[in-house]
Amino acid sequence: LVGGRAASPGEHASVIADIDQTFPAPTSTRLAAAVRLVSCFAAAHIVLQLYLAHQRPLWLLLMLLILFTVYVGALYWRTVRDSASQEPQVVYWVDTLWFLGLTAMTGGPHSHFSFFLPFPVLFVSLRWGFAPGITMAVCSTTILLVIGVLGTGLGTPVLAADILLPPIALLVLGYLIATWANSALVLSRRLASLKEIDSLFNPRLNIEQIIDQVVRKLATLYPVHKYALVLVEAGNPARVFRANLPDRITRLSDTDA
């Protein structure tokens, strides 16, 4: 097996269906809704603590909290009414922006609200793989670093440890989460393909047809663009088959072989 190519969306359709059975989209949606609900209560608690300590002008923070509560409530209500729905990726980016905004308003990188930033990375990585997850982690880290730099007082070094450590910790944690989630996604995809390969063995098909279907299924997981098949039976000359995927398999003459 040699070469490389990307599988077409049609080839991935049945595999993705089995992945949804392994980690269903509704499960991810319900977990995300629960995290938003917890973060909303956390935001209310932090705002109350700031009000009691008189450390921040609260009118802007209260307005942000009200808008965030409406946002969380709307998504939670939609999840309750339609638990089978799958949220688009942009929703998790909006979650990240909310968490970053509330982090900036409640103490910067050292705010307890920054602990919620890895959760959107987890949900995106579990559904869409490593690249979207690490992209979200890098963007969150960059914005958190900017928030820390802008929040420093005069005379404070920009590269101070208390400014750099929270973004670096978020980047490392985001990378680990994206890597782990992507490994789980790849493993689920491979297991789903193996399940489908097991169903391809049909006694009504020739051996070359069965092998051709197996190779095409493996091509949805591995970089394969062509293959050759040699069949040898007792008392018969060898038969050679070739296929340039996604074209049909063809038998070569003895001279060509």
mmCIF file with all atom_site columns, N, CA and C in Angstrom, residues 121-147:
data_model
loop_
_atom_site.group_PDB
_atom_site.id
_atom_site.type_symbol
_atom_site.label_atom_id
_atom_site.label_alt_id
_atom_site.label_comp_id
_atom_site.label_asym_id
_atom_site.label_entity_id
_atom_site.label_seq_id
_atom_site.pdbx_PDB_ins_code
_atom_site.Cartn_x
_atom_site.Cartn_y
_atom_site.Cartn_z
_atom_site.occupancy
_atom_site.B_iso_or_equiv
_atom_site.pdbx_formal_charge
_atom_site.auth_seq_id
_atom_site.auth_comp_id
_atom_site.auth_asym_id
_atom_site.auth_atom_id
_atom_site.pdbx_PDB_model_num
ATOM 1  N N  . VAL A 1 121 ? -12.037 24.094 24.820 1.00 0.00 ? 121 VAL A N  1
ATOM 2  C CA . VAL A 1 121 ? -11.002 23.364 24.087 1.00 0.00 ? 121 VAL A CA 1
ATOM 3  C C  . VAL A 1 121 ? -11.304 21.865 24.104 1.00 0.00 ? 121 VAL A C  1
ATOM 4  N N  . LEU A 1 122 ? -11.733 21.370 25.247 1.00 0.00 ? 122 LEU A N  1
ATOM 5  C CA . LEU A 1 122 ? -12.069 19.948 25.368 1.00 0.00 ? 122 LEU A CA 1
ATOM 6  C C  . LEU A 1 122 ? -13.217 19.565 24.452 1.00 0.00 ? 122 LEU A C  1
ATOM 7  N N  . PHE A 1 123 ? -14.294 20.337 24.472 1.00 0.00 ? 123 PHE A N  1
ATOM 8  C CA . PHE A 1 123 ? -15.469 19.985 23.676 1.00 0.00 ? 123 PHE A CA 1
ATOM 9  C C  . PHE A 1 123 ? -15.178 20.080 22.179 1.00 0.00 ? 123 PHE A C  1
ATOM 10 N N  . VAL A 1 124 ? -14.432 21.105 21.767 1.00 0.00 ? 124 VAL A N  1
ATOM 11 C CA . VAL A 1 124 ? -14.098 21.253 20.347 1.00 0.00 ? 124 VAL A CA 1
ATOM 12 C C  . VAL A 1 124 ? -13.185 20.120 19.889 1.00 0.00 ? 124 VAL A C  1
ATOM 13 N N  . SER A 1 125 ? -12.206 19.760 20.715 1.00 0.00 ? 125 SER A N  1
ATOM 14 C CA . SER A 1 125 ? -11.275 18.697 20.338 1.00 0.00 ? 125 SER A CA 1
ATOM 15 C C  . SER A 1 125 ? -11.970 17.347 20.244 1.00 0.00 ? 125 SER A C  1
ATOM 16 N N  . LEU A 1 126 ? -12.916 17.087 21.131 1.00 0.00 ? 126 LEU A N  1
ATOM 17 C CA . LEU A 1 126 ? -13.628 15.811 21.106 1.00 0.00 ? 126 LEU A CA 1
ATOM 18 C C  . LEU A 1 126 ? -14.507 15.665 19.866 1.00 0.00 ? 126 LEU A C  1
ATOM 19 N N  . ARG A 1 127 ? -14.999 16.773 19.342 1.00 0.00 ? 127 ARG A N  1
ATOM 20 C CA . ARG A 1 127 ? -15.905 16.699 18.202 1.00 0.00 ? 127 ARG A CA 1
ATOM 21 C C  . ARG A 1 127 ? -15.206 16.910 16.860 1.00 0.00 ? 127 ARG A C  1
ATOM 22 N N  . TRP A 1 128 ? -14.160 17.777 16.837 1.00 0.00 ? 128 TRP A N  1
ATOM 23 C CA . TRP A 1 128 ? -13.574 18.160 15.553 1.00 0.00 ? 128 TRP A CA 1
ATOM 24 C C  . TRP A 1 128 ? -12.077 17.891 15.449 1.00 0.00 ? 128 TRP A C  1
ATOM 25 N N  . GLY A 1 129 ? -11.442 17.377 16.495 1.00 0.00 ? 129 GLY A N  1
ATOM 26 C CA . GLY A 1 129 ? -10.054 16.973 16.378 1.00 0.00 ? 129 GLY A CA 1
ATOM 27 C C  . GLY A 1 129 ? -9.051  17.962 16.941 1.00 0.00 ? 129 GLY A C  1
ATOM 28 N N  . PHE A 1 130 ? -7.778  17.675 16.665 1.00 0.00 ? 130 PHE A N  1
ATOM 29 C CA . PHE A 1 130 ? -6.666  18.399 17.285 1.00 0.00 ? 130 PHE A CA 1
ATOM 30 C C  . PHE A 1 130 ? -6.552  19.839 16.789 1.00 0.00 ? 130 PHE A C  1
ATOM 31 N N  . ALA A 1 131 ? -6.619  20.043 15.470 1.00 0.00 ? 131 ALA A N  1
ATOM 32 C CA . ALA A 1 131 ? -6.363  21.376 14.908 1.00 0.00 ? 131 ALA A CA 1
ATOM 33 C C  . ALA A 1 131 ? -7.305  22.449 15.467 1.00 0.00 ? 131 ALA A C  1
ATOM 34 N N  . PRO A 1 132 ? -8.635  22.249 15.446 1.00 0.00 ? 132 PRO A N  1
ATOM 35 C CA . PRO A 1 132 ? -9.503  23.275 16.051 1.00 0.00 ? 132 PRO A CA 1
ATOM 36 C C  . PRO A 1 132 ? -9.253  23.461 17.547 1.00 0.00 ? 132 PRO A C  1
ATOM 37 N N  . GLY A 1 133 ? -8.941  22.351 18.256 1.00 0.00 ? 133 GLY A N  1
ATOM 38 C CA . GLY A 1 133 ? -8.706  22.455 19.694 1.00 0.00 ? 133 GLY A CA 1
ATOM 39 C C  . GLY A 1 133 ? -7.470  23.264 20.024 1.00 0.00 ? 133 GLY A C  1
ATOM 40 N N  . ILE A 1 134 ? -6.348  22.985 19.361 1.00 0.00 ? 134 ILE A N  1
ATOM 41 C CA . ILE A 1 134 ? -5.120  23.721 19.656 1.00 0.00 ? 134 ILE A CA 1
ATOM 42 C C  . ILE A 1 134 ? -5.222  25.162 19.171 1.00 0.00 ? 134 ILE A C  1
ATOM 43 N N  . THR A 1 135 ? -5.981  25.396 18.096 1.00 0.00 ? 135 THR A N  1
ATOM 44 C CA . THR A 1 135 ? -6.197  26.776 17.643 1.00 0.00 ? 135 THR A CA 1
ATOM 45 C C  . THR A 1 135 ? -6.926  27.581 18.699 1.00 0.00 ? 135 THR A C  1
ATOM 46 N N  . MET A 1 136 ? -7.945  26.987 19.299 1.00 0.00 ? 136 MET A N  1
ATOM 47 C CA . MET A 1 136 ? -8.679  27.674 20.364 1.00 0.00 ? 136 MET A CA 1
ATOM 48 C C  . MET A 1 136 ? -7.783  27.900 21.581 1.00 0.00 ? 136 MET A C  1
ATOM 49 N N  . ALA A 1 137 ? -6.944  26.915 21.919 1.00 0.00 ? 137 ALA A N  1
ATOM 50 C CA . ALA A 1 137 ? -6.051  27.054 23.070 1.00 0.00 ? 137 ALA A CA 1
ATOM 51 C C  . ALA A 1 137 ? -5.051  28.178 22.852 1.00 0.00 ? 137 ALA A C  1
ATOM 52 N N  . VAL A 1 138 ? -4.484  28.274 21.648 1.00 0.00 ? 138 VAL A N  1
ATOM 53 C CA . VAL A 1 138 ? -3.506  29.327 21.350 1.00 0.00 ? 138 VAL A CA 1
ATOM 54 C C  . VAL A 1 138 ? -4.168  30.702 21.388 1.00 0.00 ? 138 VAL A C  1
ATOM 55 N N  . CYS A 1 139 ? -5.358  30.818 20.808 1.00 0.00 ? 139 CYS A N  1
ATOM 56 C CA . CYS A 1 139 ? -6.071  32.103 20.821 1.00 0.00 ? 139 CYS A CA 1
ATOM 57 C C  . CYS A 1 139 ? -6.410  32.519 22.251 1.00 0.00 ? 139 CYS A C  1
ATOM 58 N N  . SER A 1 140 ? -6.893  31.593 23.063 1.00 0.00 ? 140 SER A N  1
ATOM 59 C CA . SER A 1 140 ? -7.228  31.909 24.452 1.00 0.00 ? 140 SER A CA 1
ATOM 60 C C  . SER A 1 140 ? -5.983  32.327 25.220 1.00 0.00 ? 140 SER A C  1
ATOM 61 N N  . THR A 1 141 ? -4.865  31.625 24.983 1.00 0.00 ? 141 THR A N  1
ATOM 62 C CA . THR A 1 141 ? -3.617  31.965 25.666 1.00 0.00 ? 141 THR A CA 1
ATOM 63 C C  . THR A 1 141 ? -3.152  33.367 25.290 1.00 0.00 ? 141 THR A C  1
ATOM 64 N N  . THR A 1 142 ? -3.222  33.696 24.003 1.00 0.00 ? 142 THR A N  1
ATOM 65 C CA . THR A 1 142 ? -2.781  35.017 23.547 1.00 0.00 ? 142 THR A CA 1
ATOM 66 C C  . THR A 1 142 ? -3.614  36.130 24.161 1.00 0.00 ? 142 THR A C  1
ATOM 67 N N  . ILE A 1 143 ? -4.932  35.955 24.141 1.00 0.00 ? 143 ILE A N  1
ATOM 68 C CA . ILE A 1 143 ? -5.809  36.984 24.705 1.00 0.00 ? 143 ILE A CA 1
ATOM 69 C C  . ILE A 1 143 ? -5.610  37.097 26.212 1.00 0.00 ? 143 ILE A C  1
ATOM 70 N N  . LEU A 1 144 ? -5.435  35.963 26.901 1.00 0.00 ? 144 LEU A N  1
ATOM 71 C CA . LEU A 1 144 ? -5.198  35.999 28.344 1.00 0.00 ? 144 LEU A CA 1
ATOM 72 C C  . LEU A 1 144 ? -3.891  36.709 28.667 1.00 0.00 ? 144 LEU A C  1
ATOM 73 N N  . LEU A 1 145 ? -2.859  36.520 27.840 1.00 0.00 ? 145 LEU A N  1
ATOM 74 C CA . LEU A 1 145 ? -1.594  37.219 28.042 1.00 0.00 ? 145 LEU A CA 1
ATOM 75 C C  . LEU A 1 145 ? -1.767  38.721 27.843 1.00 0.00 ? 145 LEU A C  1
ATOM 76 N N  . VAL A 1 146 ? -2.525  39.103 26.817 1.00 0.00 ? 146 VAL A N  1
ATOM 77 C CA . VAL A 1 146 ? -2.787  40.530 26.577 1.00 0.00 ? 146 VAL A CA 1
ATOM 78 C C  . VAL A 1 146 ? -3.546  41.133 27.748 1.00 0.00 ? 146 VAL A C  1
ATOM 79 N N  . ILE A 1 147 ? -4.527  40.409 28.272 1.00 0.00 ? 147 ILE A N  1
ATOM 80 C CA . ILE A 1 147 ? -5.280  40.890 29.434 1.00 0.00 ? 147 ILE A CA 1
ATOM 81 C C  . ILE A 1 147 ? -4.342  41.102 30.619 1.00 0.00 ? 147 ILE A C  1
#
